[in-house]
Amino acid sequence: MKTRMSNLIRLPSLLCLAVWAAVPGASAQTPAGLEVQLYPGLSITGAVGTVYSIEFVTDLSQTNAWRCLEFLRLPATNYLWVFIAPGSFRMGSPTNEVDRLDDEGPQTVVTLTKGFYMAKYKVTQTDYQWVTGSTPSVFTGDFNRPVETVSWEDATNYCARLTQRERGARLIRTNSVYRLPTEAEWEYACRAWTSTRFSYGDDPGYTSLANYAWYLDNSGRTTHPVGQKLPNPWGLYD
């Protein structure tokens, strides 16, 4: 199992953290006084459907001092997921931003009260064909390219079929669902608690954009396999 712990927690005092596969009993409760806040960007890979226990200790010299902070269930698909913790952000772009469009404002403070998982990469042609049995993509030759030429209805049907398949196989709970993110969820995850023009900075001359994204000038007018560029601060690609 691999874990990404950077920017995971903010604590007023020293604390050690570990992630273990576990079978949860009583609901995990954050101990009073620690003021622990889970941060977005936690990535866990391991046995699908397994529940992992995030545990902490304040004194390594104590015997059996580890206590449970939170339980996380690893989603049961072949995706890699990033947990996006709840929080507030300023949605939209400021009026003085370079190349700002009229429909990118006015800025509004939005609060997301519930966390969610977001796929680390775009849905690939392999992912789409595994669920639907076919791919409508025009750009072929590598099934790790993102699926394209899909409508909103195609995308929502894909999510519904994936949910139905995994519920039927008891890989996810009956109250779990795969869906498209809302506009606010997408921008919150994309910005990753940054307030700059892009998640990596303002970049008014677009000098660094090619390190993070494919676009007309660097793509050769075709799509490319996912995950080849740098991620945003929360580990989301493309």
mmCIF file of C-alpha atoms in Angstrom:
data_model
loop_
_atom_site.group_PDB
_atom_site.id
_atom_site.type_symbol
_atom_site.label_atom_id
_atom_site.label_comp_id
_atom_site.label_asym_id
_atom_site.label_seq_id
_atom_site.Cartn_x
_atom_site.Cartn_y
_atom_site.Cartn_z
ATOM 1 C CA MET A 1 0.000 0.000 0.000
ATOM 2 C CA LYS A 2 1.211 3.480 -0.869
ATOM 3 C CA THR A 3 0.108 6.627 0.883
ATOM 4 C CA ARG A 4 0.583 10.285 0.137
ATOM 5 C CA MET A 5 0.777 12.178 3.397
ATOM 6 C CA SER A 6 1.951 15.635 2.315
ATOM 7 C CA ASN A 7 -0.460 18.384 3.378
ATOM 8 C CA LEU A 8 -2.745 15.799 4.959
ATOM 9 C CA ILE A 9 -3.188 17.284 8.417
ATOM 10 C CA ARG A 10 -2.617 20.521 10.278
ATOM 11 C CA LEU A 11 -1.982 20.144 13.997
ATOM 12 C CA PRO A 12 -1.162 22.510 16.857
ATOM 13 C CA SER A 13 1.393 20.003 18.202
ATOM 14 C CA LEU A 14 3.608 17.145 17.056
ATOM 15 C CA LEU A 15 1.718 14.057 16.004
ATOM 16 C CA CYS A 16 2.677 10.847 14.174
ATOM 17 C CA LEU A 17 0.358 9.375 11.565
ATOM 18 C CA ALA A 18 -0.093 5.923 10.053
ATOM 19 C CA VAL A 19 -2.538 4.215 7.715
ATOM 20 C CA TRP A 20 -3.551 0.591 8.242
ATOM 21 C CA ALA A 21 -6.006 -1.865 6.760
ATOM 22 C CA ALA A 22 -8.669 -2.341 9.420
ATOM 23 C CA VAL A 23 -12.141 -3.583 10.207
ATOM 24 C CA PRO A 24 -14.004 -0.653 11.802
ATOM 25 C CA GLY A 25 -16.073 -1.184 14.894
ATOM 26 C CA ALA A 26 -17.507 1.902 16.530
ATOM 27 C CA SER A 27 -17.445 5.111 14.527
ATOM 28 C CA ALA A 28 -14.120 6.911 14.699
ATOM 29 C CA GLN A 29 -14.244 10.165 16.621
ATOM 30 C CA THR A 30 -11.693 12.965 16.524
ATOM 31 C CA PRO A 31 -10.350 13.334 20.087
ATOM 32 C CA ALA A 32 -11.252 16.606 21.775
ATOM 33 C CA GLY A 33 -8.509 19.206 21.816
ATOM 34 C CA LEU A 34 -6.482 17.986 18.827
ATOM 35 C CA GLU A 35 -8.280 20.245 16.331
ATOM 36 C CA VAL A 36 -7.351 17.939 13.479
ATOM 37 C CA GLN A 37 -8.467 18.827 9.963
ATOM 38 C CA LEU A 38 -8.175 16.308 7.119
ATOM 39 C CA TYR A 39 -6.687 17.901 4.031
ATOM 40 C CA PRO A 40 -7.463 17.115 0.388
ATOM 41 C CA GLY A 41 -4.844 15.194 -1.548
ATOM 42 C CA LEU A 42 -4.766 11.935 0.421
ATOM 43 C CA SER A 43 -4.248 9.080 -2.044
ATOM 44 C CA ILE A 44 -4.425 5.452 -0.942
ATOM 45 C CA THR A 45 -3.933 2.394 -3.133
ATOM 46 C CA GLY A 46 -4.355 -1.179 -2.008
ATOM 47 C CA ALA A 47 -6.920 -3.987 -1.966
ATOM 48 C CA VAL A 48 -10.151 -2.624 -3.431
ATOM 49 C CA GLY A 49 -13.073 -2.309 -1.055
ATOM 50 C CA THR A 50 -10.783 -2.529 1.954
ATOM 51 C CA VAL A 51 -11.378 -0.207 4.902
ATOM 52 C CA TYR A 52 -8.251 1.631 6.049
ATOM 53 C CA SER A 53 -7.841 3.096 9.505
ATOM 54 C CA ILE A 54 -5.945 6.381 9.824
ATOM 55 C CA GLU A 55 -4.407 6.316 13.288
ATOM 56 C CA PHE A 56 -2.375 8.781 15.335
ATOM 57 C CA VAL A 57 -0.137 8.844 18.381
ATOM 58 C CA THR A 58 1.234 11.751 20.397
ATOM 59 C CA ASP A 59 3.870 9.800 22.324
ATOM 60 C CA LEU A 60 5.729 6.960 20.600
ATOM 61 C CA SER A 61 7.134 5.799 23.946
ATOM 62 C CA GLN A 62 3.689 4.711 25.115
ATOM 63 C CA THR A 63 2.559 1.124 24.588
ATOM 64 C CA ASN A 64 -0.638 0.628 22.566
ATOM 65 C CA ALA A 65 -1.027 4.390 22.272
ATOM 66 C CA TRP A 66 -2.309 4.490 18.691
ATOM 67 C CA ARG A 67 -5.873 5.818 18.383
ATOM 68 C CA CYS A 68 -8.180 5.891 15.381
ATOM 69 C CA LEU A 69 -8.663 9.244 13.672
ATOM 70 C CA GLU A 70 -10.766 8.232 10.675
ATOM 71 C CA PHE A 71 -11.879 5.261 8.575
ATOM 72 C CA LEU A 72 -11.623 5.418 4.768
ATOM 73 C CA ARG A 73 -12.918 2.736 2.409
ATOM 74 C CA LEU A 74 -10.846 2.294 -0.749
ATOM 75 C CA PRO A 75 -13.170 2.578 -3.771
ATOM 76 C CA ALA A 76 -13.538 -0.722 -5.552
ATOM 77 C CA THR A 77 -12.796 0.206 -9.168
ATOM 78 C CA ASN A 78 -9.580 0.246 -11.144
ATOM 79 C CA TYR A 79 -9.348 4.015 -10.773
ATOM 80 C CA LEU A 80 -6.987 5.897 -8.524
ATOM 81 C CA TRP A 81 -8.953 8.283 -6.357
ATOM 82 C CA VAL A 82 -8.098 11.461 -4.487
ATOM 83 C CA PHE A 83 -10.137 12.414 -1.426
ATOM 84 C CA ILE A 84 -11.376 16.016 -1.620
ATOM 85 C CA ALA A 85 -12.137 17.249 1.885
ATOM 86 C CA PRO A 86 -14.945 19.757 2.550
ATOM 87 C CA GLY A 87 -14.097 23.444 2.680
ATOM 88 C CA SER A 88 -14.793 26.935 1.351
ATOM 89 C CA PHE A 89 -13.348 28.774 -1.647
ATOM 90 C CA ARG A 90 -13.956 31.807 -3.833
ATOM 91 C CA MET A 91 -15.588 30.561 -7.024
ATOM 92 C CA GLY A 92 -15.047 32.507 -10.243
ATOM 93 C CA SER A 93 -12.302 34.842 -11.448
ATOM 94 C CA PRO A 94 -11.483 38.398 -10.334
ATOM 95 C CA THR A 95 -12.277 41.187 -12.777
ATOM 96 C CA ASN A 96 -8.579 42.046 -13.256
ATOM 97 C CA GLU A 97 -7.499 38.525 -14.252
ATOM 98 C CA VAL A 98 -5.686 38.230 -17.600
ATOM 99 C CA ASP A 99 -7.940 36.929 -20.423
ATOM 100 C CA ARG A 100 -10.913 36.655 -18.068
ATOM 101 C CA LEU A 101 -14.238 35.906 -19.774
ATOM 102 C CA ASP A 102 -17.483 37.641 -18.841
ATOM 103 C CA ASP A 103 -19.130 34.422 -17.642
ATOM 104 C CA GLU A 104 -16.355 33.747 -15.096
ATOM 105 C CA GLY A 105 -17.837 36.063 -12.490
ATOM 106 C CA PRO A 106 -18.903 37.551 -10.240
ATOM 107 C CA GLN A 107 -16.810 35.815 -7.604
ATOM 108 C CA THR A 108 -18.835 34.037 -4.931
ATOM 109 C CA VAL A 109 -17.781 32.307 -1.718
ATOM 110 C CA VAL A 110 -18.931 28.679 -1.890
ATOM 111 C CA THR A 111 -18.814 26.160 0.961
ATOM 112 C CA LEU A 112 -18.798 22.420 0.330
ATOM 113 C CA THR A 113 -19.979 20.724 3.510
ATOM 114 C CA LYS A 114 -19.204 17.142 2.471
ATOM 115 C CA GLY A 115 -16.017 15.578 1.164
ATOM 116 C CA PHE A 116 -15.942 13.362 -1.915
ATOM 117 C CA TYR A 117 -13.588 11.260 -4.015
ATOM 118 C CA MET A 118 -12.475 12.430 -7.447
ATOM 119 C CA ALA A 119 -10.699 10.301 -10.030
ATOM 120 C CA LYS A 120 -7.011 11.157 -10.260
ATOM 121 C CA TYR A 121 -7.130 11.008 -14.074
ATOM 122 C CA LYS A 122 -9.750 11.572 -16.747
ATOM 123 C CA VAL A 123 -11.883 8.571 -17.691
ATOM 124 C CA THR A 124 -9.847 6.634 -20.246
ATOM 125 C CA GLN A 125 -11.075 4.717 -23.268
ATOM 126 C CA THR A 126 -10.262 1.506 -21.367
ATOM 127 C CA ASP A 127 -12.418 2.627 -18.425
ATOM 128 C CA TYR A 128 -15.319 3.568 -20.680
ATOM 129 C CA GLN A 129 -15.198 0.401 -22.773
ATOM 130 C CA TRP A 130 -14.980 -1.770 -19.651
ATOM 131 C CA VAL A 131 -18.357 -0.435 -18.522
ATOM 132 C CA THR A 132 -20.205 0.198 -21.805
ATOM 133 C CA GLY A 133 -18.610 -2.359 -24.129
ATOM 134 C CA SER A 134 -17.496 0.213 -26.704
ATOM 135 C CA THR A 135 -15.797 3.573 -27.103
ATOM 136 C CA PRO A 136 -16.971 6.430 -29.350
ATOM 137 C CA SER A 137 -13.544 8.092 -29.346
ATOM 138 C CA VAL A 138 -12.165 9.560 -32.568
ATOM 139 C CA PHE A 139 -8.553 9.644 -31.354
ATOM 140 C CA THR A 140 -7.554 5.992 -31.049
ATOM 141 C CA GLY A 141 -4.335 3.991 -30.926
ATOM 142 C CA ASP A 142 -3.830 4.063 -27.162
ATOM 143 C CA PHE A 143 -6.616 3.071 -24.788
ATOM 144 C CA ASN A 144 -5.031 5.186 -22.037
ATOM 145 C CA ARG A 145 -6.166 8.292 -23.880
ATOM 146 C CA PRO A 146 -9.203 10.034 -22.380
ATOM 147 C CA VAL A 147 -12.537 9.038 -23.847
ATOM 148 C CA GLU A 148 -14.071 11.810 -25.970
ATOM 149 C CA THR A 149 -16.992 12.382 -28.325
ATOM 150 C CA VAL A 150 -19.358 11.715 -25.424
ATOM 151 C CA SER A 151 -22.386 13.797 -24.504
ATOM 152 C CA TRP A 152 -23.535 14.775 -21.028
ATOM 153 C CA GLU A 153 -26.117 12.002 -21.292
ATOM 154 C CA ASP A 154 -23.413 9.484 -22.270
ATOM 155 C CA ALA A 155 -21.348 10.526 -19.249
ATOM 156 C CA THR A 156 -24.214 10.278 -16.773
ATOM 157 C CA ASN A 157 -25.278 6.908 -18.207
ATOM 158 C CA TYR A 158 -21.701 5.681 -17.795
ATOM 159 C CA CYS A 159 -21.738 6.716 -14.130
ATOM 160 C CA ALA A 160 -25.106 5.035 -13.586
ATOM 161 C CA ARG A 161 -23.980 1.772 -15.191
ATOM 162 C CA LEU A 162 -20.743 1.764 -13.210
ATOM 163 C CA THR A 163 -22.713 2.312 -9.996
ATOM 164 C CA GLN A 164 -25.163 -0.468 -10.842
ATOM 165 C CA ARG A 165 -22.384 -2.910 -11.734
ATOM 166 C CA GLU A 166 -20.406 -2.350 -8.559
ATOM 167 C CA ARG A 167 -23.432 -2.362 -6.277
ATOM 168 C CA GLY A 168 -24.500 -5.663 -7.841
ATOM 169 C CA ALA A 169 -21.055 -7.116 -7.200
ATOM 170 C CA ARG A 170 -21.125 -5.711 -3.644
ATOM 171 C CA LEU A 171 -17.999 -3.705 -4.357
ATOM 172 C CA ILE A 172 -19.576 -0.469 -3.111
ATOM 173 C CA ARG A 173 -22.264 0.226 -0.542
ATOM 174 C CA THR A 174 -25.865 0.644 -1.663
ATOM 175 C CA ASN A 175 -25.805 4.343 -0.724
ATOM 176 C CA SER A 176 -22.620 5.022 -2.718
ATOM 177 C CA VAL A 177 -22.868 6.437 -6.229
ATOM 178 C CA TYR A 178 -20.621 7.426 -9.108
ATOM 179 C CA ARG A 179 -21.574 10.755 -10.685
ATOM 180 C CA LEU A 180 -20.214 13.814 -12.434
ATOM 181 C CA PRO A 181 -18.920 16.565 -10.127
ATOM 182 C CA THR A 182 -20.947 19.738 -9.836
ATOM 183 C CA GLU A 183 -19.484 22.936 -11.265
ATOM 184 C CA ALA A 184 -18.528 24.082 -7.761
ATOM 185 C CA GLU A 185 -16.941 20.722 -6.883
ATOM 186 C CA TRP A 186 -14.946 20.707 -10.122
ATOM 187 C CA GLU A 187 -13.585 24.238 -9.639
ATOM 188 C CA TYR A 188 -12.846 23.617 -5.948
ATOM 189 C CA ALA A 189 -10.825 20.510 -6.807
ATOM 190 C CA CYS A 190 -9.145 22.204 -9.767
ATOM 191 C CA ARG A 191 -8.091 25.270 -7.773
ATOM 192 C CA ALA A 192 -6.868 23.135 -4.872
ATOM 193 C CA TRP A 193 -7.070 26.023 -2.392
ATOM 194 C CA THR A 194 -5.155 28.371 -4.676
ATOM 195 C CA SER A 195 -6.417 31.819 -5.679
ATOM 196 C CA THR A 196 -4.160 32.339 -8.694
ATOM 197 C CA ARG A 197 -5.153 32.181 -12.355
ATOM 198 C CA PHE A 198 -4.026 28.570 -12.583
ATOM 199 C CA SER A 199 -3.414 26.130 -9.748
ATOM 200 C CA TYR A 200 0.352 26.480 -10.319
ATOM 201 C CA GLY A 201 0.397 30.302 -10.471
ATOM 202 C CA ASP A 202 -0.825 33.278 -12.519
ATOM 203 C CA ASP A 203 1.434 32.630 -15.557
ATOM 204 C CA PRO A 204 0.239 35.656 -17.582
ATOM 205 C CA GLY A 205 2.428 34.688 -20.544
ATOM 206 C CA TYR A 206 1.445 30.996 -20.507
ATOM 207 C CA THR A 207 5.132 30.076 -20.187
ATOM 208 C CA SER A 208 4.494 27.121 -17.839
ATOM 209 C CA LEU A 209 1.142 25.898 -19.139
ATOM 210 C CA ALA A 210 2.694 23.173 -21.314
ATOM 211 C CA ASN A 211 4.036 21.502 -18.164
ATOM 212 C CA TYR A 212 0.489 20.979 -16.868
ATOM 213 C CA ALA A 213 -1.885 20.711 -19.822
ATOM 214 C CA TRP A 214 -2.361 19.744 -23.448
ATOM 215 C CA TYR A 215 -3.723 22.451 -25.731
ATOM 216 C CA LEU A 216 -3.697 23.464 -29.405
ATOM 217 C CA ASP A 217 -0.059 24.542 -29.619
ATOM 218 C CA ASN A 218 1.528 21.520 -27.902
ATOM 219 C CA SER A 219 -0.858 18.625 -28.541
ATOM 220 C CA GLY A 220 -0.366 18.033 -32.249
ATOM 221 C CA ARG A 221 -4.155 18.367 -32.560
ATOM 222 C CA THR A 222 -4.728 15.003 -30.903
ATOM 223 C CA THR A 223 -5.343 13.598 -27.428
ATOM 224 C CA HIS A 224 -2.647 11.964 -25.328
ATOM 225 C CA PRO A 225 -2.519 9.276 -22.603
ATOM 226 C CA VAL A 226 -3.598 10.573 -19.212
ATOM 227 C CA GLY A 227 -1.138 11.499 -16.481
ATOM 228 C CA GLN A 228 1.736 12.701 -18.680
ATOM 229 C CA LYS A 229 1.739 16.263 -17.350
ATOM 230 C CA LEU A 230 2.256 17.621 -13.840
ATOM 231 C CA PRO A 231 -0.642 17.414 -11.343
ATOM 232 C CA ASN A 232 -2.235 20.229 -9.383
ATOM 233 C CA PRO A 233 -1.398 20.585 -5.639
ATOM 234 C CA TRP A 234 -3.992 17.941 -4.709
ATOM 235 C CA GLY A 235 -2.632 15.322 -7.112
ATOM 236 C CA LEU A 236 -5.238 15.664 -9.881
ATOM 237 C CA TYR A 237 -4.011 15.385 -13.474
ATOM 238 C CA ASP A 238 -5.010 16.623 -16.927
#
